[in-house]
PDB file of C-alpha atoms and ligand atoms in Angstrom:
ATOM      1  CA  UNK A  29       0.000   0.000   0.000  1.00 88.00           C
ATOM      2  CA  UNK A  30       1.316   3.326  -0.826  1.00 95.00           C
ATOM      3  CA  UNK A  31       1.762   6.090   1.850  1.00 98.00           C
ATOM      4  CA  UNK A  32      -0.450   8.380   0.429  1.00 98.00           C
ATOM      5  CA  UNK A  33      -2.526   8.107  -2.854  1.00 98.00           C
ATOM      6  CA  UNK A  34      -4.380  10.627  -4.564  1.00 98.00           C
ATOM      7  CA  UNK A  35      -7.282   9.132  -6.705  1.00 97.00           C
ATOM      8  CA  UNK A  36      -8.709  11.640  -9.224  1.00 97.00           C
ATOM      9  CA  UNK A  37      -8.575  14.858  -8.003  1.00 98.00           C
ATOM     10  CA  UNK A  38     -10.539  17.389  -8.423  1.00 98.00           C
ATOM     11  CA  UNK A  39      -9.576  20.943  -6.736  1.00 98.00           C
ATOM     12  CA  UNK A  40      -9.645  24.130  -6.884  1.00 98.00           C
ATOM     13  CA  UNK A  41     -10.427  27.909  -5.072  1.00 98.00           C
ATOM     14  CA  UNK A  42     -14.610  28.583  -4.851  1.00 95.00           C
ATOM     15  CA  UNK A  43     -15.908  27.696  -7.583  1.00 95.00           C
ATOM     16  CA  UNK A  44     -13.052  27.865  -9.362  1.00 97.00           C
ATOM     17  CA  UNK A  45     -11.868  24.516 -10.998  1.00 98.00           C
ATOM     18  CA  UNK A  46      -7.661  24.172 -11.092  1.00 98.00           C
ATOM     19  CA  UNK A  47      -7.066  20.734 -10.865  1.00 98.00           C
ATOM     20  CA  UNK A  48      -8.787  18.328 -13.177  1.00 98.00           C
ATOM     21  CA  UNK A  49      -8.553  14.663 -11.711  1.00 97.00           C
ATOM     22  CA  UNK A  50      -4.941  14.240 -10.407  1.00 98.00           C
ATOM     23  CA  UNK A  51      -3.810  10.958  -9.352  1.00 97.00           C
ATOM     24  CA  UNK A  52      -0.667   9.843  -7.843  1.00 97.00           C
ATOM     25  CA  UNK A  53       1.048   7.512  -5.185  1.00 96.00           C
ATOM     26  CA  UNK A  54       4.471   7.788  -3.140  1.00 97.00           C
ATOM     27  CA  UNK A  55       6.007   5.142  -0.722  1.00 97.00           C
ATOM     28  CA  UNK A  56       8.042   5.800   1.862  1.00 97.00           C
ATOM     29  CA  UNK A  57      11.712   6.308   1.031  1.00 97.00           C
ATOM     30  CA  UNK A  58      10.740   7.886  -2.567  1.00 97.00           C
ATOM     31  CA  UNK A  59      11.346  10.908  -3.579  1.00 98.00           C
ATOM     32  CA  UNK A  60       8.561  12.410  -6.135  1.00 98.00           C
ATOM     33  CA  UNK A  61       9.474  15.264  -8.420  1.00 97.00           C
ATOM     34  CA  UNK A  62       6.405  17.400  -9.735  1.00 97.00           C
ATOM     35  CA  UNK A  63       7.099  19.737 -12.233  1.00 95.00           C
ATOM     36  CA  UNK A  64       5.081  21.355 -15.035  1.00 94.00           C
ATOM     37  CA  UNK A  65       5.169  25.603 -16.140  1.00 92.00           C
ATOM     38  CA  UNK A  66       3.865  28.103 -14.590  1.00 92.00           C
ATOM     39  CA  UNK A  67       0.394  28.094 -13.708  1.00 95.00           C
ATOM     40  CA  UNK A  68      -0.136  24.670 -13.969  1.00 96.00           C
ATOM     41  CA  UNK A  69      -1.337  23.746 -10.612  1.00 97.00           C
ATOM     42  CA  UNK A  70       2.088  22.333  -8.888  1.00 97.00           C
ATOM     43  CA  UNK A  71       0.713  24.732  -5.563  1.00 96.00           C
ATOM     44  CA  UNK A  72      -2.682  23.880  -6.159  1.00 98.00           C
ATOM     45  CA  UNK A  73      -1.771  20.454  -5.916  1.00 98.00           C
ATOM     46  CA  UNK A  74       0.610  20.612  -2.528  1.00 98.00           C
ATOM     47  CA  UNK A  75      -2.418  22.869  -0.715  1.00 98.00           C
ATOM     48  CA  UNK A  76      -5.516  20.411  -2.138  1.00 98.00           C
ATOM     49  CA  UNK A  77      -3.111  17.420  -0.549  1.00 98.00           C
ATOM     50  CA  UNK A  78      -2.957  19.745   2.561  1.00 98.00           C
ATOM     51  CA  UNK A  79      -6.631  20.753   3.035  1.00 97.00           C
ATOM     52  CA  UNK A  80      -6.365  23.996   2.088  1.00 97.00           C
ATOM     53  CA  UNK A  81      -8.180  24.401  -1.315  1.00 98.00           C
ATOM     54  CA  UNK A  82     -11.499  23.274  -2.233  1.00 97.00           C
ATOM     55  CA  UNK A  83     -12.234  19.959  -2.873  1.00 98.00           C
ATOM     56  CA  UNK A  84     -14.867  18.885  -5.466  1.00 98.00           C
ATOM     57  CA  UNK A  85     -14.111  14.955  -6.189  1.00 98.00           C
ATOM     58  CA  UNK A  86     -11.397  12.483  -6.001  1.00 98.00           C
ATOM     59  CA  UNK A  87      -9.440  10.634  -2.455  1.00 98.00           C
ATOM     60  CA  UNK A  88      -7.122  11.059  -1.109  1.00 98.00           C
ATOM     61  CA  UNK A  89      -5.621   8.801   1.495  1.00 98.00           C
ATOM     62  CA  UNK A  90      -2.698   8.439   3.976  1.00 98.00           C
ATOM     63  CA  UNK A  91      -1.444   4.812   5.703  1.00 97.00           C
ATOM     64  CA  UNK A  92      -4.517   3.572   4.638  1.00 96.00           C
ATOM     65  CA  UNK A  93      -6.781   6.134   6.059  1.00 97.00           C
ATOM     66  CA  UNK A  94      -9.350   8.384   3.788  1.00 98.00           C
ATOM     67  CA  UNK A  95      -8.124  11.798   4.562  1.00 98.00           C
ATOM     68  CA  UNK A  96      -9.870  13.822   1.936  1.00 98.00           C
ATOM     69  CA  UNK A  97     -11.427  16.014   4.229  1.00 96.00           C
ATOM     70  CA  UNK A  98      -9.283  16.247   6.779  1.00 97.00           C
ATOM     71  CA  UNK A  99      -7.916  19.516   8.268  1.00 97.00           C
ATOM     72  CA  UNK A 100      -4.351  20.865   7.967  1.00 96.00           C
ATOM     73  CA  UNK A 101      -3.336  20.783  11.433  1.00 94.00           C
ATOM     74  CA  UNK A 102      -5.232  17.186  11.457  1.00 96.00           C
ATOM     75  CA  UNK A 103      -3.615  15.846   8.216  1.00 97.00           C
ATOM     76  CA  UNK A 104       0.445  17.896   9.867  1.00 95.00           C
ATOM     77  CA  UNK A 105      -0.679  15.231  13.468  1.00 93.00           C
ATOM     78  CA  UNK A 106      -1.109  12.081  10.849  1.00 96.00           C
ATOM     79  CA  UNK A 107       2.584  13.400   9.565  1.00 97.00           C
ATOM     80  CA  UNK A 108       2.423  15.151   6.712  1.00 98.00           C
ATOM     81  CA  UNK A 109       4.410  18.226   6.493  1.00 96.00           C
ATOM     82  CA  UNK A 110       3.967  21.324   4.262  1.00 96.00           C
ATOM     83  CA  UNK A 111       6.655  23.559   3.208  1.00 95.00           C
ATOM     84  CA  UNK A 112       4.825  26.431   1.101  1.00 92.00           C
ATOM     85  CA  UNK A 113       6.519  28.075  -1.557  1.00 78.00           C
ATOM     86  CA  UNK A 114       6.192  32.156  -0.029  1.00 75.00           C
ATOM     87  CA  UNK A 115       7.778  32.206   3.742  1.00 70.00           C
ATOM     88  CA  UNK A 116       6.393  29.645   6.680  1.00 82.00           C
ATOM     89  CA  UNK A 117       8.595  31.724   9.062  1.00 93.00           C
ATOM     90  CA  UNK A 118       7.823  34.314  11.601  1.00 94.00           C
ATOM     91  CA  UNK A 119      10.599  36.730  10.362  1.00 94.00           C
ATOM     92  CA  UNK A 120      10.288  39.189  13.192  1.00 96.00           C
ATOM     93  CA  UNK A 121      11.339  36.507  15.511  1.00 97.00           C
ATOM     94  CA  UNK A 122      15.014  34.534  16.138  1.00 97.00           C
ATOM     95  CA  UNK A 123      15.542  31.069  14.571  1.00 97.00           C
ATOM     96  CA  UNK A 124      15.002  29.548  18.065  1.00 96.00           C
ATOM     97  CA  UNK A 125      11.679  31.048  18.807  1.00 97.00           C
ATOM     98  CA  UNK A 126      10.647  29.695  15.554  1.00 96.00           C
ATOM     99  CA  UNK A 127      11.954  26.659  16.177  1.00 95.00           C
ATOM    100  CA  UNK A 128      10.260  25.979  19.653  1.00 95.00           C
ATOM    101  CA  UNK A 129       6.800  27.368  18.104  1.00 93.00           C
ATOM    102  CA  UNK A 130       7.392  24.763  15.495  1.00 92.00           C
ATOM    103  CA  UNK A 131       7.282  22.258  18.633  1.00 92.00           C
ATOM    104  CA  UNK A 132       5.224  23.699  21.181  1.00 88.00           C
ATOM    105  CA  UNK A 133       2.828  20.304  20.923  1.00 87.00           C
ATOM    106  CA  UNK A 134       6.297  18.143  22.132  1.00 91.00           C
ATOM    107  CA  UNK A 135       7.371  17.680  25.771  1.00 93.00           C
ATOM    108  CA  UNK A 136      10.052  19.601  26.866  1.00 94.00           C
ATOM    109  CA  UNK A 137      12.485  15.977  27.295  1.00 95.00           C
ATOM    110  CA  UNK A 138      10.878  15.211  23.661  1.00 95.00           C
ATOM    111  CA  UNK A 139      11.603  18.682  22.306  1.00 96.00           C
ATOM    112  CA  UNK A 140      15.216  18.355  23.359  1.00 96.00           C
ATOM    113  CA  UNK A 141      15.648  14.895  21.866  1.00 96.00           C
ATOM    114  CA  UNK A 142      14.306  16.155  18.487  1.00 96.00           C
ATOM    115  CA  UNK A 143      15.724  19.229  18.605  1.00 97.00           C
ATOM    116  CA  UNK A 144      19.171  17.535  18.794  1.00 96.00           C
ATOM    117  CA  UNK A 145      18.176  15.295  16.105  1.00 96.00           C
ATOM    118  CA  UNK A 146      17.155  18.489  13.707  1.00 96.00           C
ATOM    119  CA  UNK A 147      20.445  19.945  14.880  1.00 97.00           C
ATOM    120  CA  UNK A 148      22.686  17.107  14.023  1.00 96.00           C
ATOM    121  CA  UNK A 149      20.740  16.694  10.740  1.00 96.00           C
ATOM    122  CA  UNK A 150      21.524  20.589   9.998  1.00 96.00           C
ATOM    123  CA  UNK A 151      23.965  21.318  11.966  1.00 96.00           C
ATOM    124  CA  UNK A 152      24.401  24.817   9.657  1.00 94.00           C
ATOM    125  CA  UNK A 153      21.332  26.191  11.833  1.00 96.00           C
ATOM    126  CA  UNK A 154      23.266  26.584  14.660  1.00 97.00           C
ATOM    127  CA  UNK A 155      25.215  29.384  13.346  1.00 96.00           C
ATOM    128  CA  UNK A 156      22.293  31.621  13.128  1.00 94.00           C
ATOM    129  CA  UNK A 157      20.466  30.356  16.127  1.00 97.00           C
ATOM    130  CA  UNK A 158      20.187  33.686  18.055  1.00 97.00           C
ATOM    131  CA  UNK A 159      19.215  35.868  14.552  1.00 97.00           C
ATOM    132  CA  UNK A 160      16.156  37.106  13.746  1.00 97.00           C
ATOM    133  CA  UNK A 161      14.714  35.859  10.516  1.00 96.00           C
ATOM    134  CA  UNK A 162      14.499  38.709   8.541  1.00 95.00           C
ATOM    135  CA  UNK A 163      18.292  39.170   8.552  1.00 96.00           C
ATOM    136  CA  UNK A 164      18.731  35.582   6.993  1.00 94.00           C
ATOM    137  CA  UNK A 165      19.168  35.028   3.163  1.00 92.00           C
ATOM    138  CA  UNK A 166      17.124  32.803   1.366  1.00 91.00           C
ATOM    139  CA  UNK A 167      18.969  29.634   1.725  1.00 92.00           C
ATOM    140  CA  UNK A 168      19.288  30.050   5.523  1.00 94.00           C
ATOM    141  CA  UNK A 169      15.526  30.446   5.681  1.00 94.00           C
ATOM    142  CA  UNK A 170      15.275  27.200   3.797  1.00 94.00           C
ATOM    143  CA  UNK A 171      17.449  25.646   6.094  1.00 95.00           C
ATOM    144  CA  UNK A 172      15.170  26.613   9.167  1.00 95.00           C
ATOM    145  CA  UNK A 173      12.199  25.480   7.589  1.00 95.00           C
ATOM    146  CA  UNK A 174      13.343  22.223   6.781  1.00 96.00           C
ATOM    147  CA  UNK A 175      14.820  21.961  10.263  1.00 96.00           C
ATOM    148  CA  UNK A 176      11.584  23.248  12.025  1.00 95.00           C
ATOM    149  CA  UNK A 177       9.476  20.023   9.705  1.00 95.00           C
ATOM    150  CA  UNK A 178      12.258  17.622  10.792  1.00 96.00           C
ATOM    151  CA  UNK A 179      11.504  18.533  14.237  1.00 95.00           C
ATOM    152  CA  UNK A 180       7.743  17.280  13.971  1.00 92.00           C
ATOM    153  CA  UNK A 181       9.342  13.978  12.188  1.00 94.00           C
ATOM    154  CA  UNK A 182       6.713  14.000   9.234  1.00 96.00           C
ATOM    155  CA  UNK A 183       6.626  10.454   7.107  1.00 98.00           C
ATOM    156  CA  UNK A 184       5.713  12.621   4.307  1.00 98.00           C
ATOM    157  CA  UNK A 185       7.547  16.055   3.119  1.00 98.00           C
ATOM    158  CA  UNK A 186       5.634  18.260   0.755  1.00 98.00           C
ATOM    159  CA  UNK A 187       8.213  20.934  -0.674  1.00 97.00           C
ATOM    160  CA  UNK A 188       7.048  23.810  -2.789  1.00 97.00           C
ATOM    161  CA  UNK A 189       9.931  25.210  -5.160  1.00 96.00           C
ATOM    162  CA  UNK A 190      12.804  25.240  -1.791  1.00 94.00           C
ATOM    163  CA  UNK A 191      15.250  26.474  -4.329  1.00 94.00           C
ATOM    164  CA  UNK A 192      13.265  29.388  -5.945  1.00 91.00           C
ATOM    165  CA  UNK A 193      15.415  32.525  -5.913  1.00 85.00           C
ATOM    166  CA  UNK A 194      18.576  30.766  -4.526  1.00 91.00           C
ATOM    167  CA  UNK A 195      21.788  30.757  -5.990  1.00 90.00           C
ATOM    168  CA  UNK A 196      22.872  27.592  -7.711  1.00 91.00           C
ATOM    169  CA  UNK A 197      25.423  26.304  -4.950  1.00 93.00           C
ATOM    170  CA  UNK A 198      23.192  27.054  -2.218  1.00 93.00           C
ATOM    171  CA  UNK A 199      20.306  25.435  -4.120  1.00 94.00           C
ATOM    172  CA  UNK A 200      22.425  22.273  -4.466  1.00 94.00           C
ATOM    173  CA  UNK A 201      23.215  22.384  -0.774  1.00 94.00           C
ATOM    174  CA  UNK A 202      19.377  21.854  -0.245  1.00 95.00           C
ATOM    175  CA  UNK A 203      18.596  19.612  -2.975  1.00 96.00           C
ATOM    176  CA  UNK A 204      21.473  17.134  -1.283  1.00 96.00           C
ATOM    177  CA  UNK A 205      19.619  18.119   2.502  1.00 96.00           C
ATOM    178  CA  UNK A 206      16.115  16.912   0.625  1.00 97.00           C
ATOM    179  CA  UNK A 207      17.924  13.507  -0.492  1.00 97.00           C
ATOM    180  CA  UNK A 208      19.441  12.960   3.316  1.00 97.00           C
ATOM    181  CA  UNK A 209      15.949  13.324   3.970  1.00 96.00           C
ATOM    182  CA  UNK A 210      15.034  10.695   2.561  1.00 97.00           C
ATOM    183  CA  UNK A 211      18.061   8.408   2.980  1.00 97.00           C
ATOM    184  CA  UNK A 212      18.254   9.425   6.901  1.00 95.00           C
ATOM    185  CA  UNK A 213      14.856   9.092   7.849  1.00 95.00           C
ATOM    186  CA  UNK A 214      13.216   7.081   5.046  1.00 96.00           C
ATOM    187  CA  UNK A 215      10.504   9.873   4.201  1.00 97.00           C
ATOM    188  CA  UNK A 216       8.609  10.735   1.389  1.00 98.00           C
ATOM    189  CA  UNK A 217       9.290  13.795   0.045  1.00 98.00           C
ATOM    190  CA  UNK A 218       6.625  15.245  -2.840  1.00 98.00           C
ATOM    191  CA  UNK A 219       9.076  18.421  -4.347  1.00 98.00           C
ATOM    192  CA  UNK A 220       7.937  20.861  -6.459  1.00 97.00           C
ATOM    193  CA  UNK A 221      10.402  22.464  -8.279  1.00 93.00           C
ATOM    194  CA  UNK A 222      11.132  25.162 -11.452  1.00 86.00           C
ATOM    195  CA  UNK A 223      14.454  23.226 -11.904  1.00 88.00           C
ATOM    196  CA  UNK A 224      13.229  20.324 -13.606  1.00 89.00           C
ATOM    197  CA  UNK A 225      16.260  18.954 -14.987  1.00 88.00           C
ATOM    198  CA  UNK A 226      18.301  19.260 -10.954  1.00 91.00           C
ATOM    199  CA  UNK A 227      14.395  17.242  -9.685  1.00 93.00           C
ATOM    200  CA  UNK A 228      14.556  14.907 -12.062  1.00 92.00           C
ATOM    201  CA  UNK A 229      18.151  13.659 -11.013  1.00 92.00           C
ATOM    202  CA  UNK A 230      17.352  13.169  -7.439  1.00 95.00           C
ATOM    203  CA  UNK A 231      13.497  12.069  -7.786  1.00 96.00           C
ATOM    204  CA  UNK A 232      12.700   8.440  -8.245  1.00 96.00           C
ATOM    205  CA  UNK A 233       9.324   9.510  -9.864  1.00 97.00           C
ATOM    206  CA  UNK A 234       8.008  12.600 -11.922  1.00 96.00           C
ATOM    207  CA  UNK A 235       4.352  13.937 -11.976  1.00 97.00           C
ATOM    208  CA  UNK A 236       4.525  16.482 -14.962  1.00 95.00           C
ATOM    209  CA  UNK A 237       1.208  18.526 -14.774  1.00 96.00           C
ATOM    210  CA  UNK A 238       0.328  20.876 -17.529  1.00 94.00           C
ATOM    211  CA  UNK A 239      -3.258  23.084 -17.170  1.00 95.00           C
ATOM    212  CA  UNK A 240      -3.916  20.858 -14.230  1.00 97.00           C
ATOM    213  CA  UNK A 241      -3.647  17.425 -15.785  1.00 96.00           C
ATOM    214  CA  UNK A 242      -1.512  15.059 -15.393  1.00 94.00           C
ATOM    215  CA  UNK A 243       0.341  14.504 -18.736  1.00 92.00           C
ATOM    216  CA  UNK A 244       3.506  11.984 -17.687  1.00 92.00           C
ATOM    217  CA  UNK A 245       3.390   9.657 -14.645  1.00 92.00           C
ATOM    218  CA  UNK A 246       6.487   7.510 -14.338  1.00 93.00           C
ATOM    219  CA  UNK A 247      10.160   6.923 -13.214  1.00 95.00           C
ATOM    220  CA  UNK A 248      12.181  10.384 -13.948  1.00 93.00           C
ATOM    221  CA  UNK A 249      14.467   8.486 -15.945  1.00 91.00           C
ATOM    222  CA  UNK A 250      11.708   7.123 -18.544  1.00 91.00           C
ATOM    223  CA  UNK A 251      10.892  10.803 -18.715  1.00 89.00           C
ATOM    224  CA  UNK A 252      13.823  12.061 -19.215  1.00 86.00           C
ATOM    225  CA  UNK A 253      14.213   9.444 -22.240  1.00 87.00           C
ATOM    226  CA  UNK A 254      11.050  10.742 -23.903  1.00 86.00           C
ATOM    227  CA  UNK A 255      12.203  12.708 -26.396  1.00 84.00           C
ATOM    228  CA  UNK A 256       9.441  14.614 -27.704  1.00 86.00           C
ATOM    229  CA  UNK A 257       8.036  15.639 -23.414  1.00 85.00           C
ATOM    230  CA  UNK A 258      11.631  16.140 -22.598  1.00 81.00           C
ATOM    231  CA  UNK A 259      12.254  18.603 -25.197  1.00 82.00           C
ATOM    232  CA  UNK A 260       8.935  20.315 -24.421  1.00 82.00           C
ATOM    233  CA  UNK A 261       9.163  20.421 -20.925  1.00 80.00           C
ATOM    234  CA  UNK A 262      12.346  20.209 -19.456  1.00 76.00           C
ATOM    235  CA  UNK A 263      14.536  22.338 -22.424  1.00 71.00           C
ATOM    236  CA  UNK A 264      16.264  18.934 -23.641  1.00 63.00           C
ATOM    237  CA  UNK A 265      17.412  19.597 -27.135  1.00 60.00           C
TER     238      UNK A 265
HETATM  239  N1  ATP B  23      -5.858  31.527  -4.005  1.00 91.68           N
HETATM  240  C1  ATP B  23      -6.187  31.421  -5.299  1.00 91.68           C
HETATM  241  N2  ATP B  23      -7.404  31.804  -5.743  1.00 91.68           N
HETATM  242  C2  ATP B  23      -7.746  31.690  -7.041  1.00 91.68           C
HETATM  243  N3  ATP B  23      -6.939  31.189  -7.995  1.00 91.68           N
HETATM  244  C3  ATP B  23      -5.725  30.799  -7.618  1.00 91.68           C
HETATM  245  C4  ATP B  23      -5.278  30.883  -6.258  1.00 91.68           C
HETATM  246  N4  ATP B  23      -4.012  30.411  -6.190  1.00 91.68           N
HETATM  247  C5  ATP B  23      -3.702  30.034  -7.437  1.00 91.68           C
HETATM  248  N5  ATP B  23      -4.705  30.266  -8.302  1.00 91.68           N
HETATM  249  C6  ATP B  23      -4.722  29.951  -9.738  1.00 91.68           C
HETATM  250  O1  ATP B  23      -4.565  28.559  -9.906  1.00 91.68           O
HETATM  251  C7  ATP B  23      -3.781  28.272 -11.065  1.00 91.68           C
HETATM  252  C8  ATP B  23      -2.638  27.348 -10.677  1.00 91.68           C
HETATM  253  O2  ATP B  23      -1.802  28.039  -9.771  1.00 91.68           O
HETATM  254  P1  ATP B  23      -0.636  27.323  -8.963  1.00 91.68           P
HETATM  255  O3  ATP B  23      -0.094  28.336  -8.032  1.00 91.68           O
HETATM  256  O4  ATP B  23      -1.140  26.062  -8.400  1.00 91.68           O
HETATM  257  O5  ATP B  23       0.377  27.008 -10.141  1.00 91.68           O
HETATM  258  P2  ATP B  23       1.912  26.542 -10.054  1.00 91.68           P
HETATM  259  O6  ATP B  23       2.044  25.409 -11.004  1.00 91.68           O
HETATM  260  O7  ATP B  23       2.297  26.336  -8.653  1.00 91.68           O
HETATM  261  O8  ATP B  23       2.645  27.812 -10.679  1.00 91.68           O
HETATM  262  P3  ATP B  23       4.127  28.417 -10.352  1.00 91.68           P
HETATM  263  O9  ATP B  23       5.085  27.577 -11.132  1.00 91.68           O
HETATM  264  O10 ATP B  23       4.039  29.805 -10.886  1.00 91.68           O
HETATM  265  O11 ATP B  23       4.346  28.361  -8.867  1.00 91.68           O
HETATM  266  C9  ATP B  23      -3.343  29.606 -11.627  1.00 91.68           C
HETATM  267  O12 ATP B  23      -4.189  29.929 -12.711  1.00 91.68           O
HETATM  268  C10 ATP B  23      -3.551  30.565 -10.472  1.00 91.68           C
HETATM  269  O13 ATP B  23      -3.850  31.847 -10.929  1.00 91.68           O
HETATM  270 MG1   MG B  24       3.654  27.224  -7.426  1.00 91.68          MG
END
């Protein structure tokens, strides 16, 4: 059984129709790349997955369980964690207030323990632990968010464009943090990315949506072998 599986989606904001019968699955361990141009519902997808669009048909389901209708702070308890693409942090406060707001559900001996754990996993955190947020570049903000969702220890990571705006080494530096993520804790990660050629080489499997449809559905390397999508899509000549 999958860990999550979405069955037809329908989505969208009101009455407004984006997504037009999306399906998908991810195990644990896998990393799923969805890319597609701008417009095409990559967001739409992440937030319907999340609970926070409307839904009009379709399942979707996590370990087993129907969560379709589920809430977002229901669905983030079941461990699934959402990383939206425009800034999850409080910027007016330091790294470590964030990062104990991220936790304030944990014990204080449990917030500790996993607060080690996030450390050791990004240890770069701790060099701008006592910094407000607004004073952090755009990489170091990614860094923070990915620490605060490790802290929560989510089976399921849902990433929305983590590199947008960053500069290619620092963009590499969290593309390698997303695969530990899976390697270290055995996660699923669902990325979204503009980069499709740098998802592609660390996904297992692509989604490529276009106008809210799903129009490839496979390993990234079949997709990267299909000429005439490749060349489309992803700038292959
Ligand atoms: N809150 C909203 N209300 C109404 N329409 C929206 C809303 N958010 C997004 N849309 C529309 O939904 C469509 C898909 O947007 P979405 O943000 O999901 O695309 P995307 O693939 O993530 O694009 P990008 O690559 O630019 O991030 C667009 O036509 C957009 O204008
Ligand atoms: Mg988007």
């Amino acid at each position: 059984m999958p860990l999550l599986m979405v069955e037809n989606l329908k989505a969208g904001y009101g009455k407004l129709q984006i997504l037009h019968g999306v399906s998908l699955n991810i195990n644990k361990g896998e990393i799923l790349s969805v890319i597609g141009p701008n417009g095409s519902g990559k967001s739409t997808l992440l937030k319907s997955i999340f609970g926070l669009t409307t839904i009009f048909d379709g399942k979707i389901s996590f370990k087993g369980e129907d969560i379709t209708r589920k809430k977002p702070h229901e669905k983030a308890r079941m461990g699934i964690a959402y990383l939206p693409q425009t800034d999850n942090l409080f910027t007016k406060l330091k790294v470590k207030e964030n990062m104990l707001l991220a936790g304030y559900t944990l014990s204080e001996s449990e917030y500790q323990e996993r607060l080690k754990e996030a450390l050791e996993f990004l240890p770069q955190v701790k060099e701008f632990w006592e910094r407000k947020v607004w004073t952090l570049s755009g990489g170091e903000r990614q860094m923070v968010s990915i620490a605060m969702a490790v802290l929560r220890k989510p089976e399921l990571y849902m990433l929305d464009e983590p590199t947008a705006a960053l500069a290619p080494k620092i963009a590499r530096t969290i593309l390698e943090k997303i695969v530990q993520l899976r390697d270290t804790f055995g996660a699923a990660i669902i990325l979204v990315e503009q980069n499709a050629k740098a998802a592609l080489k660390i996904s297992d499997n692509t989604l490529l949506l276009v106008a809210g449809k799903s129009v490839f559905q496979g390993s990234s390397s079949e997709l990267l072998q299909n000429k005439e999508l490749a060349q489309m899509y992803l700038g292959v000549k």
